[in-house]
Coordinates of C-alpha atoms in Angstrom, one line a residue:
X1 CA 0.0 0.0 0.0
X2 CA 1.4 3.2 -1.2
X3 CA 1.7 6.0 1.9
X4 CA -0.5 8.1 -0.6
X5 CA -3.4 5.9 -0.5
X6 CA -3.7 7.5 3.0
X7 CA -5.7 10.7 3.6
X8 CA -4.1 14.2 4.9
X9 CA -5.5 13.4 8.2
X10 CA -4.5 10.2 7.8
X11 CA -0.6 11.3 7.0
X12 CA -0.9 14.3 9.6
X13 CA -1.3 11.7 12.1
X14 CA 1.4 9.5 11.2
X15 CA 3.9 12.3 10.7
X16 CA 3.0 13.4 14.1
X17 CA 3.5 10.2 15.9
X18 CA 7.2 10.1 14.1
X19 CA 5.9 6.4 12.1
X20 CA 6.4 8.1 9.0
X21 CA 9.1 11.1 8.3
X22 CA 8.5 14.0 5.7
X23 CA 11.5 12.1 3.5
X24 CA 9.7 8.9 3.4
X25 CA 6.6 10.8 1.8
X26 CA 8.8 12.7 -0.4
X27 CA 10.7 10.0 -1.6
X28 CA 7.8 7.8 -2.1
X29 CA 6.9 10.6 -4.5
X30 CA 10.1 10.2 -6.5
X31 CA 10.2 6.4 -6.5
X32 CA 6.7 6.6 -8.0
X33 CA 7.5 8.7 -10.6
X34 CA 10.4 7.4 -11.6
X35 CA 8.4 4.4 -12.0
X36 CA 5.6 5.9 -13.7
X37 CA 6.6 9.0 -15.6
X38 CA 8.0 7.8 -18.8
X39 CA 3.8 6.4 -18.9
X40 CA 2.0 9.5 -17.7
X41 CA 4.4 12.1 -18.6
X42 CA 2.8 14.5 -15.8
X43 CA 5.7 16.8 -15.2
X44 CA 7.7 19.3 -17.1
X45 CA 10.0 20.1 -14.4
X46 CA 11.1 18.1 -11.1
X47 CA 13.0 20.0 -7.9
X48 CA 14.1 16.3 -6.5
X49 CA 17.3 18.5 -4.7
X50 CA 15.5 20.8 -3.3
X51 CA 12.3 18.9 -2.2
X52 CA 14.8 16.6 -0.2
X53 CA 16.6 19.0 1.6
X54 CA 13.5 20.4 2.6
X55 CA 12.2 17.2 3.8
X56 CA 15.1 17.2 5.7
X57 CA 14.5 20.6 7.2
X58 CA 11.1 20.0 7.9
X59 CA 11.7 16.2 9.9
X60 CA 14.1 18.9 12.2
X61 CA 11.2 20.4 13.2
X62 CA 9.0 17.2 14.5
X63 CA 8.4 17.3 18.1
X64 CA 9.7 20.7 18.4
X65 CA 5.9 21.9 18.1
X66 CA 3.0 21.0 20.2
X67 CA 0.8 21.8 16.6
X68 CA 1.7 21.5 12.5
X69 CA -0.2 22.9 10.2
X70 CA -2.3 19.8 8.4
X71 CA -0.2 20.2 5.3
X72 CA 2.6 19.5 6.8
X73 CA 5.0 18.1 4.8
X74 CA 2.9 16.7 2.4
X75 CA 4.1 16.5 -1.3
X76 CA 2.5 18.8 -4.1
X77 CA 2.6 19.4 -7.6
X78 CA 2.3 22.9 -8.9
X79 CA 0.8 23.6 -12.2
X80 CA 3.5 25.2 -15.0
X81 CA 1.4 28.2 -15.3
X82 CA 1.6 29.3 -11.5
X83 CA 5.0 31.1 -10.8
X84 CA 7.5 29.5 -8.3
X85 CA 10.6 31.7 -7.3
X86 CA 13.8 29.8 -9.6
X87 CA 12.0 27.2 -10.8
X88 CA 11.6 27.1 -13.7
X89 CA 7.7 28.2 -15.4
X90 CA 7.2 27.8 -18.9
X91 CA 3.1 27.7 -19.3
X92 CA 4.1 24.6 -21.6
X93 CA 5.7 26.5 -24.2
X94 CA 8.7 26.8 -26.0
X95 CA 8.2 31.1 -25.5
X96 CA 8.9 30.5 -21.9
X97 CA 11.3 27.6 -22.2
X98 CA 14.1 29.5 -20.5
X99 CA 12.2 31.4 -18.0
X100 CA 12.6 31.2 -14.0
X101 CA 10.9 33.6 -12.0
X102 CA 12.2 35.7 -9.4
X103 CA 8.8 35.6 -7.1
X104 CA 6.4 33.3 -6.1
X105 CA 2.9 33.2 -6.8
X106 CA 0.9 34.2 -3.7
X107 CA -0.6 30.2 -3.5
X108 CA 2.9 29.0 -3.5
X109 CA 3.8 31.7 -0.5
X110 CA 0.6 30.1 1.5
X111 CA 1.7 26.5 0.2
X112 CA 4.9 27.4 1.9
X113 CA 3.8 29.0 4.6
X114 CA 1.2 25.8 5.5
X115 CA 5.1 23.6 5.0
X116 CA 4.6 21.5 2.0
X117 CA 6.7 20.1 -0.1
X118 CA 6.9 21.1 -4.3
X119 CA 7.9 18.3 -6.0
X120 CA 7.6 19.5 -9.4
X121 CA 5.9 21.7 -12.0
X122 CA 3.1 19.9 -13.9
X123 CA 2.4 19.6 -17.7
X124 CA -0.3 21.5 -19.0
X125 CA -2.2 22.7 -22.2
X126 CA 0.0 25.6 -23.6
X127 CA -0.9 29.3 -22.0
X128 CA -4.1 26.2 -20.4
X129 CA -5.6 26.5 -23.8
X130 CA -6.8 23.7 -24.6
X131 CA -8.9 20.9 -23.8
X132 CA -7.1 17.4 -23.9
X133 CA -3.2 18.1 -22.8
X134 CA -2.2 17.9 -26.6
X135 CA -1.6 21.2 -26.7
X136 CA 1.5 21.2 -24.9
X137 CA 4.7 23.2 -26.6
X138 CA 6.6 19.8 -25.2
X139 CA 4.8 16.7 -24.7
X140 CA 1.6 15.1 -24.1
X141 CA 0.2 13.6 -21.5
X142 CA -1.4 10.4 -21.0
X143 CA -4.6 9.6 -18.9
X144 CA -3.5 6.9 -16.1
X145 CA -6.2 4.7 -16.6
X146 CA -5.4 4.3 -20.3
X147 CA -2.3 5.8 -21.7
X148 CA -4.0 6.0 -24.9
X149 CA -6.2 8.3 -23.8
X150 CA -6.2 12.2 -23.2
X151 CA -6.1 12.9 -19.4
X152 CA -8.0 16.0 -20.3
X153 CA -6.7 19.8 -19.9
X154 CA -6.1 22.1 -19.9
X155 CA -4.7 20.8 -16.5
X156 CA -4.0 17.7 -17.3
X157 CA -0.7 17.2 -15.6
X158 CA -2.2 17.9 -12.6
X159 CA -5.2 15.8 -13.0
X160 CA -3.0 12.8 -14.2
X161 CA -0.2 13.2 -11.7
X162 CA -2.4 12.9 -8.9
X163 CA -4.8 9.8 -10.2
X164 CA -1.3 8.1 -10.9
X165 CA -0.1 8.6 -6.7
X166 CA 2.8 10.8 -7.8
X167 CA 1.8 13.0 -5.5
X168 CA -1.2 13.9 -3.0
X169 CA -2.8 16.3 -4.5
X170 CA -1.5 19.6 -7.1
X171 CA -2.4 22.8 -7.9
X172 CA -4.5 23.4 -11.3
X173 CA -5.9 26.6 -13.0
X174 CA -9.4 26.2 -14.7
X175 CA -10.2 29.2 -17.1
X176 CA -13.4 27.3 -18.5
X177 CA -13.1 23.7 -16.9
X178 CA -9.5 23.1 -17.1
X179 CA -9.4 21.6 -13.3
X180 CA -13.2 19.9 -13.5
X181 CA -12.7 18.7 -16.5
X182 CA -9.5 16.7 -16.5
X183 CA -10.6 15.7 -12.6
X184 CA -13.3 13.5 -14.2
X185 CA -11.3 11.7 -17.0
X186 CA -8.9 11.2 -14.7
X187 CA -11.6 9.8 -11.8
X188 CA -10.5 12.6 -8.9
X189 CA -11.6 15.4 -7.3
X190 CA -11.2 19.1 -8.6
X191 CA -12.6 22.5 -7.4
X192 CA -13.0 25.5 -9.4
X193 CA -13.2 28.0 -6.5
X194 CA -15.6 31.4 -6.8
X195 CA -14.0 33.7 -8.9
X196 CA -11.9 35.9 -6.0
X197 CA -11.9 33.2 -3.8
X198 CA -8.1 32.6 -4.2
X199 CA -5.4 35.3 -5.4
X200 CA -4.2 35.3 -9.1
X201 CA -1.2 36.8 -8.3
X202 CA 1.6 34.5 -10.0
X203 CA -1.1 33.2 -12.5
X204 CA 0.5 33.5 -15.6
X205 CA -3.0 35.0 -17.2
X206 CA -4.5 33.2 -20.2
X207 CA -8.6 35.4 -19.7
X208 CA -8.2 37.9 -16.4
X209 CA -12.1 37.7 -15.9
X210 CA -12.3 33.7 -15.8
X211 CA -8.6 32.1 -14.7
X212 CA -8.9 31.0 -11.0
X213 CA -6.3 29.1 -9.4
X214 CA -7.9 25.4 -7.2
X215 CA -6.8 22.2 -5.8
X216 CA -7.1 18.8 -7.4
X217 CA -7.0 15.8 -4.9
X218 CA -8.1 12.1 -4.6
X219 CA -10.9 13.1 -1.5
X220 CA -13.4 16.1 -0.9
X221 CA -11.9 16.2 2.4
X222 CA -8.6 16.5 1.2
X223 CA -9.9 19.4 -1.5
X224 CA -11.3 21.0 1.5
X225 CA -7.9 21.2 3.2
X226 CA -5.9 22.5 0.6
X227 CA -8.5 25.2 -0.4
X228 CA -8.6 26.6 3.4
X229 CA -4.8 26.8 2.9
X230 CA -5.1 28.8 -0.4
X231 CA -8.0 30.8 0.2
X232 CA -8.4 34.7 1.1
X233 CA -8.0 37.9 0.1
X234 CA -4.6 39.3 -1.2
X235 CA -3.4 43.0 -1.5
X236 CA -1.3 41.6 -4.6
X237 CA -4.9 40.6 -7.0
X238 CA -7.1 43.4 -7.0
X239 CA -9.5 41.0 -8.4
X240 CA -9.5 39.0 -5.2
X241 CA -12.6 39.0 -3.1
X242 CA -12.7 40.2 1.0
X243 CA -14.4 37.5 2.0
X244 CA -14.3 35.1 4.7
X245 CA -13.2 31.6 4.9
X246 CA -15.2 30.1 6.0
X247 CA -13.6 26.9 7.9
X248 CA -14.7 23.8 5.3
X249 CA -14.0 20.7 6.9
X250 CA -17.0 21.6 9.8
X251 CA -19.0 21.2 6.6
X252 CA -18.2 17.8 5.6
X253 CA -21.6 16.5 7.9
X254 CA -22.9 13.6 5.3
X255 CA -26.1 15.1 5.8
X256 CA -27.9 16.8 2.6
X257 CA -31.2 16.1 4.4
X258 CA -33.8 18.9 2.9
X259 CA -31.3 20.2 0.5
X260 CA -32.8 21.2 -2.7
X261 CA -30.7 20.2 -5.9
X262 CA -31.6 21.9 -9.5
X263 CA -30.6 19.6 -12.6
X264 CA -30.6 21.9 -16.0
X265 CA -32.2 20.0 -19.0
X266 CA -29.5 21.5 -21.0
X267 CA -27.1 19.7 -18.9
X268 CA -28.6 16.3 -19.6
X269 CA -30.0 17.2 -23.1
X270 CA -28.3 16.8 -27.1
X271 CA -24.6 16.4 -26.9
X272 CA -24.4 14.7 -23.6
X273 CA -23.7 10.8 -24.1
X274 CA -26.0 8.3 -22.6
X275 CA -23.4 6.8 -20.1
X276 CA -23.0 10.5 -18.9
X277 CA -26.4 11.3 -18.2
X278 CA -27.0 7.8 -17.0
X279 CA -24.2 8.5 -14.3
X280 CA -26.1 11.9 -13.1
X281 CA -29.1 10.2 -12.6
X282 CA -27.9 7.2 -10.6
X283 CA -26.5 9.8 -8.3
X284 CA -29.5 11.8 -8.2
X285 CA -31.2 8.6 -7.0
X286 CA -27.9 7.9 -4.4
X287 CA -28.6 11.7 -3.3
X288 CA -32.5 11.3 -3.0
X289 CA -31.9 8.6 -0.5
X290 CA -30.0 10.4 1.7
X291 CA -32.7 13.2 1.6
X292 CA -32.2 16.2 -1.0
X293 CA -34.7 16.5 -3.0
X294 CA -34.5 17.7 -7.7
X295 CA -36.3 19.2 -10.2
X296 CA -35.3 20.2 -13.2
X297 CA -34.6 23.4 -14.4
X298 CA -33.5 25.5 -17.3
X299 CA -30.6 27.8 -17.8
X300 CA -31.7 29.1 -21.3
X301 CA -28.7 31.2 -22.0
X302 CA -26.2 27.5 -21.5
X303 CA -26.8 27.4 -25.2
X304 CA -24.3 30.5 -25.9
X305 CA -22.2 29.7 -23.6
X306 CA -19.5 28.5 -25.9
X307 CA -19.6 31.4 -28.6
X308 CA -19.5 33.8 -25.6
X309 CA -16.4 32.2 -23.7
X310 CA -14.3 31.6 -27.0
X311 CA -15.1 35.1 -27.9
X312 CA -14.1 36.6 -24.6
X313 CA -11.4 34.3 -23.7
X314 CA -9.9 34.7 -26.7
X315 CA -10.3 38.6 -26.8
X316 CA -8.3 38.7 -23.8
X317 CA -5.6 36.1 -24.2
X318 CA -4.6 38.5 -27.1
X319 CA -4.4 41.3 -24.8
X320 CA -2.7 38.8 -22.0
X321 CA 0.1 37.7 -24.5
X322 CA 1.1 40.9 -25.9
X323 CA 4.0 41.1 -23.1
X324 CA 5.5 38.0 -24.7
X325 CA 7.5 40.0 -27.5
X326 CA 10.8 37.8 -27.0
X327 CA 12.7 41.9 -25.4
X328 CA 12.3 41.4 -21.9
X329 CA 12.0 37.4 -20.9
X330 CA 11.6 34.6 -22.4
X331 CA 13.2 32.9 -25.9
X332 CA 14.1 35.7 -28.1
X333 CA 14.3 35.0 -31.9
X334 CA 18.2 35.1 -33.2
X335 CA 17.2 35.7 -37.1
X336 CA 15.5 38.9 -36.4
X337 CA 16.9 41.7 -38.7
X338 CA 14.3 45.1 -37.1
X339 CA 12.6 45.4 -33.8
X340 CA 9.2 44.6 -35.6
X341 CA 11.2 41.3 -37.2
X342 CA 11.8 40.5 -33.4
X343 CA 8.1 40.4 -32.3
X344 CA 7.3 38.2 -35.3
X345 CA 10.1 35.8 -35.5
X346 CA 9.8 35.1 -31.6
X347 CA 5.7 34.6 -31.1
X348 CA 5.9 33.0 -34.4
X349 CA 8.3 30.2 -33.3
X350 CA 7.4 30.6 -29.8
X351 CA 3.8 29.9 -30.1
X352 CA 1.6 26.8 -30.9
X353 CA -1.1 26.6 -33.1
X354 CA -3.9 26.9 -30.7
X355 CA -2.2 29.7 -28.8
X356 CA -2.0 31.6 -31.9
X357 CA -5.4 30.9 -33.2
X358 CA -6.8 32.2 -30.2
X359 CA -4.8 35.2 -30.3
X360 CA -6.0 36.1 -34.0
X361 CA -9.9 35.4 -33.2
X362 CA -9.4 37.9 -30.4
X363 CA -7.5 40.4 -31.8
X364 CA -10.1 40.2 -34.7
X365 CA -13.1 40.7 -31.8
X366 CA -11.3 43.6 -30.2
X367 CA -10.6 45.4 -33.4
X368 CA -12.5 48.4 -34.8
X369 CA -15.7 47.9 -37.0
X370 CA -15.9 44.4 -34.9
X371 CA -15.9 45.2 -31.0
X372 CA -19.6 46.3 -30.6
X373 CA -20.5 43.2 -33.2
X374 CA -18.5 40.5 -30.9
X375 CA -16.9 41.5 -27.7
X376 CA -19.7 43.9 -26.5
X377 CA -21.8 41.4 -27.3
X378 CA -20.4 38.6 -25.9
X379 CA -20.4 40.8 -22.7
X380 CA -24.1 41.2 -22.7
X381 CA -24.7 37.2 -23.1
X382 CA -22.3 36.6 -20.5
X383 CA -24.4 38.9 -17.8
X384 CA -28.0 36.9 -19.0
X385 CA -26.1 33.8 -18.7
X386 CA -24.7 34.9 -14.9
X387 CA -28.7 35.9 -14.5
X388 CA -29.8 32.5 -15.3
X389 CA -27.8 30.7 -12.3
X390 CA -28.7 33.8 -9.8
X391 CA -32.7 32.8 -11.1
X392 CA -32.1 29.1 -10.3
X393 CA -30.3 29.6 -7.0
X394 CA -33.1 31.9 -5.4
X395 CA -34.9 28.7 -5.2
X396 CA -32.3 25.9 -5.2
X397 CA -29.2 25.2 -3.1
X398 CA -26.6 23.4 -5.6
X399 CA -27.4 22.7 -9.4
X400 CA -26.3 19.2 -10.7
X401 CA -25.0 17.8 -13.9
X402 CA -22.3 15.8 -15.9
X403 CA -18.9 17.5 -15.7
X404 CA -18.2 16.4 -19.6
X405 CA -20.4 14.4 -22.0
X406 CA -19.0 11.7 -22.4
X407 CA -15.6 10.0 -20.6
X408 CA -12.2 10.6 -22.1
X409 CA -11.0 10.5 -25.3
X410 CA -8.3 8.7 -27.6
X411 CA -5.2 11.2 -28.0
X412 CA -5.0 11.8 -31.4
X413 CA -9.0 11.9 -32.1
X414 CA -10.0 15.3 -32.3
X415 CA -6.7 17.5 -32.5
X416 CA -7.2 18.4 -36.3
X417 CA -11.0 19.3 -35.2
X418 CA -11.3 22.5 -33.5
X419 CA -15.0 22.8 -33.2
X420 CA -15.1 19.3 -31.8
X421 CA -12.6 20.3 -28.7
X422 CA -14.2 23.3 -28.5
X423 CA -17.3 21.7 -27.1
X424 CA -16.3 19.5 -25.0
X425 CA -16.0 22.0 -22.7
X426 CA -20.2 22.7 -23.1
X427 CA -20.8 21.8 -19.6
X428 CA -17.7 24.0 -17.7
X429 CA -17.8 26.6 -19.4
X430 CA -21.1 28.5 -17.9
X431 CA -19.6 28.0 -14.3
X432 CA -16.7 30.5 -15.7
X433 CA -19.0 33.2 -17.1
X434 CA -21.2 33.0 -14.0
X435 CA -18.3 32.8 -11.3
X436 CA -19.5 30.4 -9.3
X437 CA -18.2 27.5 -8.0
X438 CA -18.0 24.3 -9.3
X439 CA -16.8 20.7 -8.3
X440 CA -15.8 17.5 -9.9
X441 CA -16.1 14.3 -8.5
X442 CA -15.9 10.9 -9.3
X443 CA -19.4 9.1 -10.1
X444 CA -18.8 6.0 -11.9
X445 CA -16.6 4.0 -14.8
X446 CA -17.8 4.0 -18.5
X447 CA -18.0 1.2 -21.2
X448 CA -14.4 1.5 -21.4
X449 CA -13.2 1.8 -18.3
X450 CA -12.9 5.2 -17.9
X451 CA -14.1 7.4 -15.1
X452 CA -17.1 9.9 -15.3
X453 CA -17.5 13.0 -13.5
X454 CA -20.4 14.7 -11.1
X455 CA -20.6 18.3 -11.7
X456 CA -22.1 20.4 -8.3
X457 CA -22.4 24.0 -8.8
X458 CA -22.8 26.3 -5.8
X459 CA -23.5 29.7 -4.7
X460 CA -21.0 32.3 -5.1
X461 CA -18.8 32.1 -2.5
X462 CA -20.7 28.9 -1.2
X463 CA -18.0 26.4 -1.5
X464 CA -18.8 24.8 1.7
X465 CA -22.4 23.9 0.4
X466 CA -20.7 22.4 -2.8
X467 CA -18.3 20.4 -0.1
X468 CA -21.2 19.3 1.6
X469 CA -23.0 17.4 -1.3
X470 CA -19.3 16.4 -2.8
X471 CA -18.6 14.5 -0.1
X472 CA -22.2 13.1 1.2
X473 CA -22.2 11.7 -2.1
X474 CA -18.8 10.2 -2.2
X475 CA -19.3 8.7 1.0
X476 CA -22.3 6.9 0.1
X477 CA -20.5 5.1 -3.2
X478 CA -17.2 3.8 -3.7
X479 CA -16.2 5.6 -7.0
X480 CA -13.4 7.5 -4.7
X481 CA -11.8 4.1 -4.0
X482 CA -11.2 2.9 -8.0
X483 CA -7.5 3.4 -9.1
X484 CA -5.9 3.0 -12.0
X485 CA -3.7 0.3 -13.0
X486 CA -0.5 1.5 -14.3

């Protein structure tokens, strides 16, 4: 039995009583990676001398304390798109290749702060764009249950890393489902938090309005402990909410007795594969047992939701990506012959081809004769679609539906089809406009073995609600329990 088949409280205990030491978790990590990685190929970067000598630090400090924070030690990977001071942060692409910062993000400073342990920087979908992992300016990722298949993205590193026990639990970034997303294919747990719930600073920014940084774990409990580390306000993100934390792990009860649960038709309607909706409604029923009651609801505006986050997104990943220019970090083109020749020698070899499709659809949105047609526009669907969900939740508590349509697919399938990626992120993407927080959690295998996903929206700002039916329901199945096989 790996030591990472244990819970946080589980490990906080044992670290505690001195059975286990800080360099036995962190070179569990290691040895499972080194078995594993060449498979998965989860992480761009490892920090194997440094994470050891802090192990070593931090076993020092055992028994020196009557308390430890309930990270402790713990190992964690750290998405490549989240800055960490000297090591190395490259957003998956070949423009940042050569970059090391010289801060760290304000999640890494709390990460630090609560004394974990970063083993690595995680693979991702270049600049997160993108919806599969394929995207990445240096290698793909495969999904731990099948390495054929996509693990999802655009945090798919992080996703994959953690189904595979490499580490406890990482760090992703979801900009329209890039943690929930990739947490279903790969059968774990992700949170996209409220939007301002936890500081962008250090987030290299793909769309300002919709990035927001969350945790990806194997438990809702343990998601609940790693968000109460990240969370709060910071003077750095002026985008950051003042809000209270609320402390999450008093609302892991089991008990969703009277709790009123909204399930969209759209959700469960064309586009969404049988197995999918077949999932939602099996724990619907598991739900209903235990109390809650559904009814099905509409969210009208769902139905733009794509057109308005491509539009958007895209609009302001080309303002985002202007600083990337190859004059003050980064790769920097040799064969330039002007300063203009610069900019366009080093974002044209510096970028992918997703990164700079997106940066031409927005450019052409924000551009004059075409704003009021697109962005503007886009802007007005976005507030009727953030309507829609404030509507639903004056009368429900969470709303409930399938996290993708369908469970993941073969790597390879869809890259030459745009469109087709596109929409696999139907379901995600409305949570992003809206701001509101979202979860992912396992709820069931496929025909092919692959896992499927349980979508529960909350309230802004009402992540303990969307705790409290995350982990009721995962208490009452076993779909937490299933591991890959590698």
């Amino acid at each position: 039995m790996s030591l990472f088949d244990y819970s946080i409280s589980e490990l906080h205990k044992k670290l505690h009583s001195k059975e286990i030491s800080v360099t036995d978790l962190v070179a569990e990590s290691y040895k499972r990676i080194a078995q594993v990685e060449d498979k998965v190929q989860a992480f761009l970067t490892l920090d194997e001398e440094n994470a050891r000598a802090k192990a070593k630090e931090l076993d020092g400090k055992v028994g020196k304390a009557d308390e430890y924070g309930l990270l402790f030690g713990l190992p964690i990977g750290v998405k490549d798109n989240i800055v960490t001071k000297g090591l190395r942060t490259t957003c998956a692409s070949k423009i940042l290749a050569n970059f090391d910062p010289i801060y760290d993000a304000t999640v890494v400073q709390k990460l630090q702060a609560a004394e974990t342990v970063t083993i690595g920087k995680l693979n991702m979908d270049e600049f997160a764009m993108g919806s599969s992992n394929e995207n990445s300016g240096f290698k793909p990722t495969k999904n731990p249950w099948n390495i054929e298949y996509v693990p999802g993205g655009s945090s798919g590193g992080s996703a994959a890393s953690v189904a595979a026990g490499e580490v406890l639990f990482s760090l992703g970034s979801d900009t329209g489902g890039s943690i929930r997303q990739p947490a279903a294919y790969c059968g774990v747990v992700g949170l996209k938090p409220t939007y301002g719930r936890v500081s962008r600073f250090g987030l290299v920014a793909f769309a300002s309005s919709l990035d927001q940084i969350g945790p990806i774990t194997r438990t809702v409990a343990d998601n609940a402990y790693l968000l109460q580390a990240i969370a709060g306000v910071d003077k750095m993100d002026g985008t950051s909410a003042p809000v209270d934390v609320p402390d999450y792990l008093s609302a892991l009860t089991g008990d969703v007795k009277g709790l009123r649960i909204a399930v969209p038709k759209e959700y469960l309607g064309e586009g969404v594969g049988e197995e999918a909706r077949q999932s939602v409604l099996a724990a619907l029923k598991v739900l209903e047992g235990m109390g809650a009651t559904w009814e099905e609801v509409s969210l009208p505006h769902s139905k733009y939701a794509l057109a308005t986050y491509y539009l958007l997104s895209s609009s302001e990943a080309s303002a985002n990506l202007a600083r990337f220019d190859g004059v003050r970090y980064g790769v920097r083109s040799d064969n330039a012959s002007s300063l203009i020749d610069l900019y366009k020698q080093t974002r044209s070899e510096g970028f992918g081809d997703e990164v700079k499709r997106r940066i031409m659809l927005g450019t052409f949105a924000l551009s004059s004769g075409y704003y009021d047609a697109y962005y503007k526009k886009a802007q007005q669907v976005r507030t009727l679609i953030k309507n829609d969900f404030e509507k639903v939740f004056e009368k429900y508590d969470v709303i409930i539906g399938p996290t993708a349509p369908s469970t993941a697919f073969k790597i390879g399938e869809k890259i030459d089809d745009p469109l087709t990626m596109y929409a696999n992120d139907i379901l995600t993407i409305p949570v992003n406009l809206a701001g509101v927080p979202g979860i992912s959690v396992p709820c069931g295998l496929g025909a092919n073995g692959l896992p499927l996903g349980l979508q529960i929206i909350g309230k802004h700002f009402d992540e303990s609600t969307v705790y409290r039916v995350a982990h009721a329901f995962e208490q009452a199945t076993n779909y937490h329990k299933q591991k890959p096989v590698l």
